[in-house]
Short mmCIF file of C-alpha atoms in Angstrom, two decimals:
data_model
loop_
_atom_site.label_atom_id
_atom_site.label_comp_id
_atom_site.label_asym_id
_atom_site.label_seq_id
_atom_site.Cartn_x
_atom_site.Cartn_y
_atom_site.Cartn_z
CA MET O 12 9.63 -5.76 7.73
CA GLY O 13 13.09 -5.75 7.32
CA SER O 14 17.08 -5.63 8.78
CA GLU O 15 15.92 -4.59 12.18
CA ALA O 16 17.86 -6.06 14.59
CA THR O 17 18.43 -6.37 18.93
CA LEU O 18 22.60 -4.76 18.62
CA LEU O 19 22.91 -2.07 15.60
CA PRO O 20 25.90 -3.23 13.59
CA LYS O 21 29.52 -0.14 14.28
CA TRP O 22 29.04 1.56 11.28
CA ALA O 23 25.23 2.46 12.10
CA SER O 24 26.55 4.86 14.89
CA GLN O 25 28.83 7.21 12.17
CA PRO O 26 26.93 9.77 9.48
CA CYS O 27 24.49 7.00 7.06
CA ILE O 28 22.85 8.02 4.20
CA MET O 29 19.67 6.44 3.26
CA GLY O 30 16.98 6.29 0.15
CA ILE O 31 13.27 5.59 0.00
CA ASP O 32 11.07 5.08 -3.19
CA GLU O 33 8.06 3.26 -3.65
CA ALA O 34 6.08 1.11 -5.50
CA GLY O 35 2.98 0.02 -6.46
CA ARG O 36 1.60 3.99 -6.50
CA GLY O 37 -0.50 3.09 -9.84
CA PRO O 38 -2.12 -0.11 -9.90
CA VAL O 39 -6.03 -0.77 -8.83
CA LEU O 40 -5.29 -3.64 -6.93
CA GLY O 41 -2.93 -4.73 -3.73
CA PRO O 42 -0.45 -2.72 -1.73
CA MET O 43 1.52 -0.04 -2.59
CA VAL O 44 4.99 -0.92 -0.82
CA TYR O 45 7.54 2.55 0.37
CA GLY O 46 11.05 0.53 0.91
CA CYS O 47 14.56 2.34 2.81
CA LEU O 48 18.32 1.09 2.32
CA TYR O 49 20.62 3.04 4.09
CA CYS O 50 24.75 2.56 4.96
CA ALA O 51 27.01 4.51 6.08
CA ARG O 52 28.02 7.63 3.86
CA SER O 53 31.78 5.61 4.06
CA TYR O 54 30.02 2.90 2.09
CA GLN O 55 28.71 5.10 -1.06
CA LYS O 56 31.09 4.25 -3.19
CA THR O 57 31.11 0.51 -2.35
CA LEU O 58 27.34 1.21 -2.84
CA ALA O 59 28.03 2.71 -6.15
CA THR O 60 28.95 -0.71 -7.61
CA LEU O 61 26.73 -3.55 -6.99
CA SER O 62 24.22 -3.22 -9.86
CA PHE O 63 21.64 -1.51 -8.36
CA ALA O 64 19.36 0.26 -10.63
CA ASP O 65 16.15 1.97 -11.33
CA SER O 66 13.77 -1.39 -10.71
CA LYS O 67 11.65 -0.61 -12.86
CA THR O 68 14.66 -1.12 -15.76
CA LEU O 69 15.50 -4.93 -14.16
CA LYS O 70 13.74 -7.80 -15.24
CA GLU O 71 12.15 -9.72 -12.27
CA GLU O 72 14.96 -12.73 -11.96
CA LYS O 73 18.02 -9.92 -11.85
CA ARG O 74 15.44 -7.94 -8.66
CA GLU O 75 14.82 -10.99 -6.69
CA GLU O 76 18.77 -11.82 -7.03
CA LEU O 77 19.75 -8.38 -5.60
CA PHE O 78 17.37 -8.50 -2.99
CA ASP O 79 19.04 -11.49 -1.66
CA ASN O 80 22.13 -10.05 -1.92
CA LEU O 81 21.08 -7.09 0.25
CA LYS O 82 19.76 -8.53 2.72
CA GLY O 83 23.22 -10.49 2.79
CA ASN O 84 25.13 -7.97 2.45
CA GLU O 85 25.92 -6.04 6.63
CA SER O 86 27.40 -3.50 5.20
CA ILE O 87 24.10 -1.99 4.36
CA GLY O 88 20.26 -2.10 6.91
CA TRP O 89 16.76 -2.05 4.71
CA ALA O 90 13.09 -1.35 6.05
CA VAL O 91 9.33 -1.42 4.88
CA ASP O 92 5.98 -0.05 5.26
CA VAL O 93 3.55 -2.12 3.59
CA LEU O 94 0.36 -0.29 3.27
CA ASP O 95 -3.16 -3.35 2.53
CA PRO O 96 -5.18 -1.82 0.03
CA ARG O 97 -7.77 -1.67 2.99
CA GLU O 98 -6.47 0.97 4.36
CA LEU O 99 -5.63 3.09 1.12
CA SER O 100 -9.21 3.00 0.26
CA ALA O 101 -10.52 3.77 3.80
CA LYS O 102 -8.60 6.44 4.56
CA MET O 103 -8.92 8.17 0.61
CA LEU O 104 -12.43 7.24 1.01
CA LYS O 105 -13.28 8.19 4.81
CA ARG O 106 -15.48 12.20 5.63
CA ASN O 107 -11.88 13.85 6.15
CA LYS O 108 -10.51 12.38 3.47
CA ILE O 109 -6.51 11.38 2.84
CA ASN O 110 -5.17 12.26 -0.64
CA LEU O 111 -2.11 9.59 -2.23
CA ASN O 112 0.48 11.82 -2.21
CA GLU O 113 -0.31 12.24 1.95
CA ILE O 114 -0.19 9.14 2.93
CA SER O 115 3.21 8.87 0.25
CA HIS O 116 4.30 12.02 2.62
CA GLN O 117 3.47 10.15 6.28
CA SER O 118 4.58 6.51 4.43
CA ALA O 119 8.01 7.63 3.97
CA MET O 120 8.37 9.99 7.34
CA GLY O 121 7.52 6.72 8.96
CA LEU O 122 10.50 4.81 7.51
CA ILE O 123 12.84 7.43 8.32
CA ASP O 124 11.26 8.08 12.33
CA ARG O 125 11.35 4.06 12.29
CA VAL O 126 15.65 3.61 11.13
CA LEU O 127 15.99 6.57 13.98
CA LYS O 128 14.13 5.56 16.51
CA MET O 129 16.74 2.18 15.72
CA GLY O 130 19.68 4.03 16.63
CA VAL O 131 21.08 5.26 13.00
CA LEU O 132 23.34 8.67 12.21
CA LEU O 133 20.77 9.68 9.61
CA THR O 134 22.39 11.85 8.39
CA GLU O 135 21.68 12.45 4.60
CA VAL O 136 18.08 11.28 3.21
CA TYR O 137 17.41 10.45 -0.53
CA ILE O 138 13.66 10.15 -2.05
CA ASP O 139 11.79 9.81 -4.79
CA THR O 140 9.42 12.70 -4.89
CA VAL O 141 5.69 12.68 -4.77
CA GLY O 142 4.28 16.26 -5.60
CA ASP O 143 6.15 19.83 -5.43
CA PRO O 144 10.11 18.46 -4.32
CA GLY O 145 10.22 21.70 -3.41
CA LYS O 146 7.69 21.64 -0.70
CA TYR O 147 8.29 18.04 -0.12
CA GLU O 148 11.78 19.04 1.03
CA ILE O 149 10.85 21.90 3.43
CA MET O 150 7.92 19.96 4.54
CA LEU O 151 10.26 16.74 6.15
CA SER O 152 13.39 19.53 6.55
CA LYS O 153 10.88 20.64 9.58
CA ASN O 154 9.98 16.92 10.78
CA PHE O 155 13.58 15.71 11.12
CA PRO O 156 15.78 19.64 11.18
CA SER O 157 19.09 17.47 11.94
CA ILE O 158 18.55 15.33 8.53
CA LYS O 159 19.97 17.28 4.90
CA PHE O 160 17.16 15.79 2.24
CA VAL O 161 18.23 15.73 -1.41
CA VAL O 162 13.95 14.86 -2.88
CA ALA O 163 14.35 15.25 -6.32
CA LYS O 164 12.09 13.37 -9.91
CA LYS O 165 13.45 10.15 -11.02
CA ALA O 166 16.43 9.63 -8.02
CA ASP O 167 15.97 6.26 -8.27
CA SER O 168 17.48 5.65 -11.26
CA LEU O 169 19.93 9.29 -10.04
CA TYR O 170 21.36 8.06 -6.63
CA PRO O 171 22.65 4.22 -6.28
CA VAL O 172 20.89 4.42 -2.55
CA VAL O 173 17.96 5.71 -4.57
CA SER O 174 17.52 1.49 -6.51
CA GLY O 175 18.58 -0.34 -3.90
CA ALA O 176 15.32 1.18 -2.17
CA SER O 177 13.48 0.95 -4.97
CA ILE O 178 14.47 -2.82 -5.86
CA VAL O 179 13.17 -3.33 -1.63
CA ALA O 180 10.36 -1.53 -2.44
CA LYS O 181 9.01 -3.50 -5.72
CA VAL O 182 10.23 -6.99 -5.04
CA THR O 183 8.10 -6.70 -2.05
CA ARG O 184 5.16 -5.67 -3.64
CA ASP O 185 5.48 -8.54 -6.56
CA ARG O 186 6.27 -11.25 -3.68
CA ALA O 187 2.56 -9.42 -2.15
CA LEU O 188 0.75 -9.57 -4.96
CA ARG O 189 1.55 -13.07 -6.27
CA GLU O 190 1.61 -14.64 -3.31
CA TRP O 191 -2.22 -13.03 -1.86
CA VAL O 192 -4.20 -15.41 -0.30
CA LEU O 193 -7.63 -14.87 -1.37
CA ASP O 194 -9.81 -15.92 1.82
CA GLU O 195 -12.84 -14.79 0.30
CA THR O 196 -16.01 -16.45 0.06
CA ALA O 197 -17.55 -15.73 -3.30
CA GLU O 198 -18.12 -18.34 -6.24
CA ASN O 199 -15.60 -18.91 -8.69
CA MET O 200 -12.68 -16.69 -6.99
CA HIS O 201 -9.67 -17.06 -9.24
CA ARG O 202 -5.39 -15.27 -9.51
CA ASN O 203 -5.33 -14.44 -13.23
CA PHE O 204 -5.66 -10.47 -12.40
CA GLY O 205 -2.53 -9.88 -14.11
CA SER O 206 -0.84 -6.74 -13.02
CA GLY O 207 -3.45 -5.38 -11.39
CA TYR O 208 -2.29 -2.08 -13.22
CA PRO O 209 -5.87 -0.59 -14.54
CA GLY O 210 -4.34 -0.16 -18.33
CA ASP O 211 -4.26 -4.19 -18.14
CA PRO O 212 -7.33 -6.23 -19.98
CA GLN O 213 -6.29 -9.45 -17.58
CA THR O 214 -7.13 -6.93 -15.01
CA LYS O 215 -9.63 -5.58 -15.97
CA SER O 216 -11.69 -9.48 -16.61
CA TRP O 217 -10.54 -9.66 -13.69
CA LEU O 218 -12.58 -6.59 -12.29
CA GLU O 219 -15.58 -7.30 -14.33
CA HIS O 220 -15.41 -10.90 -13.41
CA HIS O 221 -15.68 -10.17 -9.41
CA LYS O 222 -17.88 -7.25 -9.21
CA HIS O 223 -20.40 -7.44 -6.63
CA SER O 224 -23.61 -5.02 -7.27
CA VAL O 225 -23.76 -4.34 -3.33
CA PHE O 226 -20.11 -4.90 -2.03
CA GLY O 227 -18.09 -3.71 -4.37
CA PHE O 228 -14.98 -6.40 -4.91
CA PRO O 229 -12.59 -8.49 -2.80
CA THR O 230 -10.29 -6.50 -0.60
CA LEU O 231 -7.77 -6.79 -2.58
CA VAL O 232 -8.79 -4.01 -4.57
CA ARG O 233 -8.17 -0.50 -4.23
CA PHE O 234 -11.79 0.86 -3.32
CA SER O 235 -10.97 4.64 -3.77
CA TRP O 236 -9.87 4.05 -7.38
CA GLY O 237 -11.79 5.55 -10.48
CA THR O 238 -11.02 2.68 -11.81
CA CYS O 239 -13.34 1.07 -9.32
CA THR O 240 -16.85 2.99 -10.42
CA THR O 241 -16.70 2.16 -14.14
CA TYR O 242 -17.62 -1.16 -13.44
CA PHE O 243 -21.39 -0.13 -11.13
CA LYS O 244 -23.97 1.49 -13.61
CA ASP O 245 -26.19 -0.98 -12.15
CA ILE O 246 -24.82 -0.37 -9.34
CA VAL O 247 -27.60 -1.16 -5.78
CA GLU O 248 -27.16 2.86 -3.91
CA VAL O 249 -27.62 1.76 0.71
CA SER O 250 -29.28 3.53 2.56
CA TRP O 251 -27.37 3.32 6.20
CA GLU O 252 -28.61 3.41 9.81
CA SER O 253 -25.74 6.47 10.39
CA ASP O 254 -26.56 8.46 7.58
CA LYS O 255 -30.73 8.20 8.47
CA MET O 256 -29.10 10.06 12.21
CA GLU O 257 -27.41 12.36 10.97
CA GLU O 258 -30.51 13.48 8.44
CA GLU O 259 -32.45 13.04 10.83
CA GLY O 260 -30.61 15.64 13.66
CA GLU O 261 -31.11 17.70 10.90
CA GLY O 262 -33.94 18.39 11.35
CA GLY O 263 -35.12 16.33 8.50
CA SER O 264 -37.45 13.15 7.91
CA ASN O 265 -36.67 10.01 6.12
CA SER O 266 -41.13 9.70 5.71
CA GLY O 267 -42.16 8.53 2.87
CA LYS O 268 -38.18 7.33 1.29
CA ARG O 269 -37.36 3.76 0.58
CA GLN O 270 -33.75 2.09 2.00
CA LEU O 271 -31.99 -0.31 1.73
CA LYS O 272 -30.68 -1.90 4.64
CA LEU O 273 -28.18 -4.72 4.83
CA ARG O 274 -29.59 -7.17 7.85
CA ASN O 275 -27.57 -10.34 9.84
CA VAL O 276 -24.72 -10.24 7.20
CA GLY O 277 -22.24 -12.91 8.96
CA PHE O 278 -18.31 -13.02 8.18
CA THR O 279 -16.99 -16.36 7.47
CA THR O 280 -13.26 -16.17 7.69
CA THR O 281 -11.98 -16.61 11.96
CA LYS O 282 -10.96 -14.20 14.04
CA ARG O 283 -7.20 -13.45 13.60
CA LYS O 284 -4.48 -11.05 14.91
CA SER O 285 -3.47 -9.13 11.98
CA GLU O 286 -0.49 -9.68 10.45
CA GLU O 287 2.14 -7.82 8.93
CA ILE O 288 2.96 -7.96 5.36
CA GLU O 289 6.67 -9.45 5.00
CA SER O 290 8.56 -9.95 2.35
CA SER O 291 7.28 -12.96 1.26
CA GLY O 292 4.90 -11.61 0.89
CA LYS O 293 2.03 -13.24 2.23
CA GLY O 294 -1.23 -11.38 1.76
CA ARG O 295 -4.23 -11.66 3.76
CA SER O 296 -7.79 -10.18 2.46
CA ARG O 297 -11.53 -11.18 4.25
CA PHE O 298 -15.05 -11.10 1.97
CA PHE O 299 -18.14 -11.31 2.87
CA GLN O 300 -20.73 -13.64 2.46
CA THR O 301 -24.65 -12.55 2.61
CA ARG O 302 -27.56 -13.44 3.98
CA LYS O 303 -30.70 -11.44 3.70
CA LEU O 304 -31.24 -8.79 1.56
CA GLU O 305 -33.99 -6.18 3.02
CA ILE O 306 -36.02 -4.38 1.37
CA VAL O 307 -37.56 -1.86 4.16
CA THR O 308 -40.49 0.41 2.97
CA ASP O 309 -40.54 3.68 5.94
CA PHE O 310 -44.16 5.34 6.48
#
C-alpha cells in the first residue's frame, strides 16, 4: 500500500531521496511494518518545515494528523510493507531460519525495489539501521550500486525524510492492531491485549488467557518470540507424520513410542483471497477448532 499512481508526478524524474524506518519490531502481537517516504531532492528544505519527527516522540493524535497531511501532499510519495505475525513466525521458526534482522533487511530492500520499478529516480536513501550500520550500508550498496546510502542509528531523529517514514510505519501499524479482526472461534476471545509489548501487564494477561496447550496462540501472536515459551510449561508434545518419516528414512524405528497425533482438524473460517493490510489497518487472522484428538500407540 502506498501512494502509487498510474502517472508519476513530474518531480519523480528528478533526483529523489528516500527515508526508511520500521514500527513494531519488539512487540509479541501484531505485524511489523516497514515504511518509506520519498520526494525530490530539491524538496528537502520544505520537508524540514513539515514538523516530522521520530514517531515515538509524538502523541498519537499528532502522528495521525501528520500522516493525513503527507498523504495529501502531492510533492511526497510513500509506501509500506506490512509483515503479518504469521509470516514472521514462519520465517523465524522454519528449518532454515531467517532471523529478524534479515527479514528487516529484505523488507527495506523490497521497498527500494518497488519504488525504483515505479520509475522514481532514487539517488539517495537514508535508513534507520538494523544491526551494524557499516555492514548494512555495504550490503545495500552492492544491491543498488546507483544509489548513495546513509545508514545510521537514530536516523528517524536525524533526517526529516526518515522521520516521515517513521510516521508512515507507526500509524499504519497502530491502525492495523487497533482494527485487527479476530476471526478465531475459541470461546471468550477478547481484544483487550494492550500495547502488544512483552512487558505490558495487559498483554501478559491476554497471552495467559488465550494460550492453548496444543495449538499455542491465536495468529495475532508471533509464535517465534521467546516471550511465548514461558506460557507453555505443560504444553502437549505433538509428533508430526513428517518427523516420523524422516526418522524412518534414517534407519530409525518408532517401535514402542507413544505419539500424540492430530486427526480431523477443521478450519472454521471460509476461504478468502489474501488481503494486503492497507493503512486502514484491516487485519485478518484465522484460528482452528479441534474435532478429535487421538492418542496412538505404535508397537
